[in-house]
Coordinates of C-alpha atoms and ligand atoms in Angstrom, one line a residue:
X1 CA 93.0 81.3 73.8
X2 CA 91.1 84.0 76.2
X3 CA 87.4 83.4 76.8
X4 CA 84.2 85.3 77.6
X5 CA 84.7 89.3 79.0
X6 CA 85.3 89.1 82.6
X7 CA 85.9 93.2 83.1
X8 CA 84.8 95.9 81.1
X9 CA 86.2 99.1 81.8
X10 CA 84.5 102.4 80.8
X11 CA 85.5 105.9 80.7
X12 CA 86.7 105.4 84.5
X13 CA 88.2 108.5 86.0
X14 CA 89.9 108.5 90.1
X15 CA 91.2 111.3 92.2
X16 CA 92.7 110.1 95.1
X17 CA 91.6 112.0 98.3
X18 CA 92.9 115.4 98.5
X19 CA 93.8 115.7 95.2
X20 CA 92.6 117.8 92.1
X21 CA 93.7 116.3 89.1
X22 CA 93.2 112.4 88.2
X23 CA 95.9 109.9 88.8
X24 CA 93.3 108.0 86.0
X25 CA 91.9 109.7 83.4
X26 CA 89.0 108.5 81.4
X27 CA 90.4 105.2 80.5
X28 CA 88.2 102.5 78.9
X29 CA 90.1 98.5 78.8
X30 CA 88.5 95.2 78.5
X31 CA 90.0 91.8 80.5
X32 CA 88.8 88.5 79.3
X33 CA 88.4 85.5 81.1
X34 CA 91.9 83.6 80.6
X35 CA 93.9 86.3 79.1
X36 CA 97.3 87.9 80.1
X37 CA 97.3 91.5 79.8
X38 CA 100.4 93.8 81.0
X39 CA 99.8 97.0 82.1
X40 CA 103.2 99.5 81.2
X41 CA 104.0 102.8 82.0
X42 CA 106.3 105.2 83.7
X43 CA 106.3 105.8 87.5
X44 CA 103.0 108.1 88.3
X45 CA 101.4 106.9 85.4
X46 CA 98.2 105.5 87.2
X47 CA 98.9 102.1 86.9
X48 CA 98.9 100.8 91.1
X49 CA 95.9 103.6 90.6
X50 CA 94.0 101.5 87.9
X51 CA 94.8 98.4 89.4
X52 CA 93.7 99.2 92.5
X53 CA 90.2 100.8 91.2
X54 CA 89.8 97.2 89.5
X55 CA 90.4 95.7 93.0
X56 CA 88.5 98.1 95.1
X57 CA 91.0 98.8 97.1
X58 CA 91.0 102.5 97.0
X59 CA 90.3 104.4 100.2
X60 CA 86.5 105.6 101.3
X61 CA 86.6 109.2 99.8
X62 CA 88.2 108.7 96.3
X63 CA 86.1 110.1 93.4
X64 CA 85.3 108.0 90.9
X65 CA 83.8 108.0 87.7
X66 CA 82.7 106.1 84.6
X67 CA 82.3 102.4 85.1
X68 CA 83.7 99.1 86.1
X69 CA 81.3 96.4 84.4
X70 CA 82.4 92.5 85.6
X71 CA 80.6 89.5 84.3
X72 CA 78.6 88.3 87.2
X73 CA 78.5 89.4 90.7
X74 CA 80.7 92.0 92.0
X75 CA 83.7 90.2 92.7
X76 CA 85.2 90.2 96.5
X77 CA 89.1 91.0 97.0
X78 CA 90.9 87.8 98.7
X79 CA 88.2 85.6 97.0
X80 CA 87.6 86.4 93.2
X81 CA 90.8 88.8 93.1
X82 CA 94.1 88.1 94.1
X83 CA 97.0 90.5 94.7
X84 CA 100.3 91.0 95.0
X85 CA 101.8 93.8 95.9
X86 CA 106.1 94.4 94.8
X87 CA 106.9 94.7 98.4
X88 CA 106.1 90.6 100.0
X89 CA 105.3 92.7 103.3
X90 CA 102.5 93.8 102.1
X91 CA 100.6 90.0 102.0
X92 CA 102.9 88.5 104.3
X93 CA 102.3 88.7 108.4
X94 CA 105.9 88.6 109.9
X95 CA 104.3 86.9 113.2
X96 CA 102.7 84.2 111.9
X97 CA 104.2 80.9 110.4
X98 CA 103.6 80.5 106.3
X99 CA 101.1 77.5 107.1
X100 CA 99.2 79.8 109.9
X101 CA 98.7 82.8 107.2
X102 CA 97.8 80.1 104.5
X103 CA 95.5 78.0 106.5
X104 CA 93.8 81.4 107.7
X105 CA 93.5 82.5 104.2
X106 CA 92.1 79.4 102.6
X107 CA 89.5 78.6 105.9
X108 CA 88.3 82.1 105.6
X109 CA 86.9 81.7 102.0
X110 CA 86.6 77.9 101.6
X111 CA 84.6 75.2 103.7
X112 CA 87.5 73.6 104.7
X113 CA 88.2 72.1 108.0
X114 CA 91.4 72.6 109.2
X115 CA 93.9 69.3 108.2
X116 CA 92.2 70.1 104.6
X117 CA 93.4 73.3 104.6
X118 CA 96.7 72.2 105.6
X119 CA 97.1 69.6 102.9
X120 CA 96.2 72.4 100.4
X121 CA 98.5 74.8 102.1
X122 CA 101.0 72.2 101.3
X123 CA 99.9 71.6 97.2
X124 CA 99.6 75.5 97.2
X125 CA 103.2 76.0 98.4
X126 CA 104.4 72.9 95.9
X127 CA 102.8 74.8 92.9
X128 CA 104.4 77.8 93.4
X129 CA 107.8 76.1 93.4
X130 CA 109.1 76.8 97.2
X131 CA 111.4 74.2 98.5
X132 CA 110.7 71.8 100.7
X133 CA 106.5 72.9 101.1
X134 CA 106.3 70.5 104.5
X135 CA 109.3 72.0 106.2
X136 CA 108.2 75.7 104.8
X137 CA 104.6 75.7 106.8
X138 CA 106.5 76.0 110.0
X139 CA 108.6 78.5 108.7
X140 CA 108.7 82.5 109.5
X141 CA 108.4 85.0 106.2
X142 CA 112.1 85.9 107.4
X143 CA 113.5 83.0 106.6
X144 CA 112.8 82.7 102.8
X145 CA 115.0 85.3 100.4
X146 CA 113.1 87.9 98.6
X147 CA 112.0 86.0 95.4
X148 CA 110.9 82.7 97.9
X149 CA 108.9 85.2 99.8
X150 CA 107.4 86.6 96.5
X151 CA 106.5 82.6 96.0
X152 CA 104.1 82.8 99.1
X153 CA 103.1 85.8 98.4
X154 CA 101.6 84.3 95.1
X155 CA 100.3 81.0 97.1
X156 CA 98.4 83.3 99.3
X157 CA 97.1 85.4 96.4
X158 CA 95.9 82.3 94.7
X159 CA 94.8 80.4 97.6
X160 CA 90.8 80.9 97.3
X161 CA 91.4 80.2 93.2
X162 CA 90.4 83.6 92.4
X163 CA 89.4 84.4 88.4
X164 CA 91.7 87.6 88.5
X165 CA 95.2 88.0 90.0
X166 CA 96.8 90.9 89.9
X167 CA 100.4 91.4 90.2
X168 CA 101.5 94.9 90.9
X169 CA 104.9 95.0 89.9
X170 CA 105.7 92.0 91.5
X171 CA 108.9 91.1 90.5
X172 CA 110.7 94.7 90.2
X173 CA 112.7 94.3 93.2
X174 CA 114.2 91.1 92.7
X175 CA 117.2 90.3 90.7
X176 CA 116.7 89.6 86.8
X177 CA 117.0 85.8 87.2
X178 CA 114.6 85.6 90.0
X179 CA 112.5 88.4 87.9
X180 CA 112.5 85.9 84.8
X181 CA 111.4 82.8 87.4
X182 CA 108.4 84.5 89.0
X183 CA 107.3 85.9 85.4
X184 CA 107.1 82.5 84.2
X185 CA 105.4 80.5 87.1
X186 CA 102.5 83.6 86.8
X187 CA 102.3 82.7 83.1
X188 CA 102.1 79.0 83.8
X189 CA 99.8 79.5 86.9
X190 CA 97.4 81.5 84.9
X191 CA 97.7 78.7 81.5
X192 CA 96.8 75.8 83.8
X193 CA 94.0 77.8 86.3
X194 CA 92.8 79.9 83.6
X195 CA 93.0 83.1 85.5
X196 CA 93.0 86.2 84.0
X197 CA 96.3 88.3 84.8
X198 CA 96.7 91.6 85.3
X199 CA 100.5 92.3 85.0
X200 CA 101.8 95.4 86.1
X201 CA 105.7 95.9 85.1
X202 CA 108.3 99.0 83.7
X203 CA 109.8 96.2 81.5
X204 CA 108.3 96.3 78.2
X205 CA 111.0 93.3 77.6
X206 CA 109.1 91.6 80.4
X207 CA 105.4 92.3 79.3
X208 CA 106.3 90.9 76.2
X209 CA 107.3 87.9 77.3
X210 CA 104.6 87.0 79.5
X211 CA 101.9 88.8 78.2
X212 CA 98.7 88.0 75.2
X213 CA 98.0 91.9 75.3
X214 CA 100.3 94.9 76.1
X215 CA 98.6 98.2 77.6
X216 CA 100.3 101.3 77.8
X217 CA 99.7 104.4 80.3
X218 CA 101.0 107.7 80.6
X219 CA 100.4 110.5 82.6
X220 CA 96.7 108.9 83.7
X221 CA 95.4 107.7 80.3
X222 CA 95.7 104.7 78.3
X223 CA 97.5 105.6 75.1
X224 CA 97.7 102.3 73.7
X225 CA 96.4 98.9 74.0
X226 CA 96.9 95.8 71.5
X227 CA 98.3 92.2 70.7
X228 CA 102.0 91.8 72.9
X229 CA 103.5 91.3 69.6
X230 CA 102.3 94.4 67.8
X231 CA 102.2 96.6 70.3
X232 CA 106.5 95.2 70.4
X233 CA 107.0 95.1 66.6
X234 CA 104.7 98.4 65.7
X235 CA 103.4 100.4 68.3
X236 CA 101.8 103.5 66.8
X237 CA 102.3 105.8 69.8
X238 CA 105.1 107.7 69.6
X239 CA 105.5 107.4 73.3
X240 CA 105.3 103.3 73.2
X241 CA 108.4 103.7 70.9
X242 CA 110.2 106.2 73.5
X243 CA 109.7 103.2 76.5
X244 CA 110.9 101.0 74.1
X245 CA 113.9 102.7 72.7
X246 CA 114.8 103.7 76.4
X247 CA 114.8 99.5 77.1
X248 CA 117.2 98.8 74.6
X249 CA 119.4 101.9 76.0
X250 CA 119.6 100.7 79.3
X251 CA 119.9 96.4 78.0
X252 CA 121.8 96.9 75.6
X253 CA 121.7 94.2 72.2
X254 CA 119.9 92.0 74.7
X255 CA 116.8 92.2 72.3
X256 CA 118.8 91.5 69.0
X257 CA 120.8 88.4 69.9
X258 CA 124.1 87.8 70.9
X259 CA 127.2 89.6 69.8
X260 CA 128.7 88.2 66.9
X261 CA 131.8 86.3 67.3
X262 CA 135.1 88.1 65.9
X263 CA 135.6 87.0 62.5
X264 CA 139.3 86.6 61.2
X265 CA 140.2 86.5 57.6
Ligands
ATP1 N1 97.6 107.3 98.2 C1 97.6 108.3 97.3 N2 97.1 109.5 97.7 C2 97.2 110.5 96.8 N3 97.7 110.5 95.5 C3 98.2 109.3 95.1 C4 98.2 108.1 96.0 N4 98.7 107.1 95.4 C5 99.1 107.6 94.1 N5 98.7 108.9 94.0 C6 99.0 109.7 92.8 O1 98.4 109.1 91.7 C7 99.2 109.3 90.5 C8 99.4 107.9 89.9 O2 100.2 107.1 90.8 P1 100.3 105.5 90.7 O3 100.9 105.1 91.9 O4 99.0 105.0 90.2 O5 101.3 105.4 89.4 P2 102.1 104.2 88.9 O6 102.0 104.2 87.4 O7 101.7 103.0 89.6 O8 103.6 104.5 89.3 P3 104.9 103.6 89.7 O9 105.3 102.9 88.5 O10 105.9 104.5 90.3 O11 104.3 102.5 90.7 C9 100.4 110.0 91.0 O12 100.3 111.4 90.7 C10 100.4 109.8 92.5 O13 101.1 110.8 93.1
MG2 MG1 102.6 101.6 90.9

């Protein structure tokens, strides 16, 4: 169950610096506390674009318009938002050890001294699943594989226990195993902290799976926006149904259950 409006999004319009037309156009979403929602679309949609209005993480002169509404005080980016970028190089510091970057992180926006903020360091790495947490603090980023440094990158994102993380197409590099993994321990880190998740993905197969509430972008608006399930099952956009019959093209019967055995009389 999702709680209380966290975000209200109206009308909200960005160029990006130098640019005429905009990469988000008039688009209007609500994010409740608790709630899963995945944001789809094709590639220049304004997803990253959205995402990163909600974050504030657009540069000085971008225009914007309309308005982001949150429940409270303006939230701050590291504290009350978490992120994670698809590329792990774009949260992790390849010079510094995993514990360095975490215990930085967590002293930065939590009284902690500094063997508490190594102990949670260490809870933080066990939560997201790395092996081994104690022997991973010493560690460099380039030791871990791709989807164990996508782990960190989530322990870092999480580390101040923000109300809103916001994965921006976290998992599309990695292989479809690790992909299925990292989808699941977001889902379970958001049911047991409940924090609000902000899923950004191609794979509608994905968003399904993870998500309470599919939204769907093209070409700088929202078209769509409804329950996972129905926006799956019935999707009244004609273009929802395109992304969706362009999943099952490239998967094959993966949506409609195995292949029937061969049946002899
Ligand atoms: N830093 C930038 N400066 C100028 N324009 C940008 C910038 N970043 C994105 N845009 C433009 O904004 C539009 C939306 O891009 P955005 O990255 O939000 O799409 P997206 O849906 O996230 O695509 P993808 O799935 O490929 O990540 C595009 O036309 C893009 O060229
Ligand atoms: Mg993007």
């Amino acid at each position: 169950m999702t709680g209380a409006p966290l975000l209200t999004i109206r009308d909200l319009s960005v160029i990006w610096p130098g640019t005429e037309r905009p990469a988000v156009a008039g688009v209007s979403l609500d994010l409740r506390q608790g709630e899963r929602l995945a944001l789809i679309g094709e590639s220049g949609s304004g997803k990253s674009t959205l995402a990163r209005a909600i974050a504030g993480l657009l540069p000085p002169r971008t225009r914007l318009r309309g308005g982001l509404h949150w429940a409270g005080d303006t939230p701050r980016l590291g504290r009350d938002i978490g992120y994670v970028f698809q590329d792990p190089g774009g949260s992790l510091d390849p010079l510094l050890s995993i514990g360095a970057q975490l215990v930085e992180t967590l002293r930065a926006h939590l009284p902690l001294d500094r063997a508490a903020a190594r102990d949670r360091a260490q809870a933080l790495l066990t939560q997201v699943r790395l092996p081994d947490p104690a022997a991973a603090l010493a560690a460099y980023p380039h030791q871990f594989s791709g989807g164990q440094r996508q782990r960190i990158a989530i322990a870092l994102a999480i580390a101040a226990d923000p109300k809103l993380l916001i994965a921006d197409e976290a998992t599309s590099a990695l292989d479809m195993l690790v992909q299925a993994e990292i989808t699941a321990l977001l889902r379970e880190l958001s049911e047991t902290r409940g924090m609000t998740l902000l899923f950004i993905t191609h794979d509608i197969a994905l968003a399904g799976g993870l998500a309470d509430r599919i939204a769907v972008m093209r070409d700088a608006h929202l078209v769509e926006a409804g329950a996972a399930r129905q926006v799956i099952d019935a999707p009244t956009e004609a273009y929802t149904r395109q992304l969706l019959a362009a999943h099952m093209d490239l998967n094959g019967p993966r949506l409609v259950g195995p292949a029937p055995e061969a049946v002899s009389a």
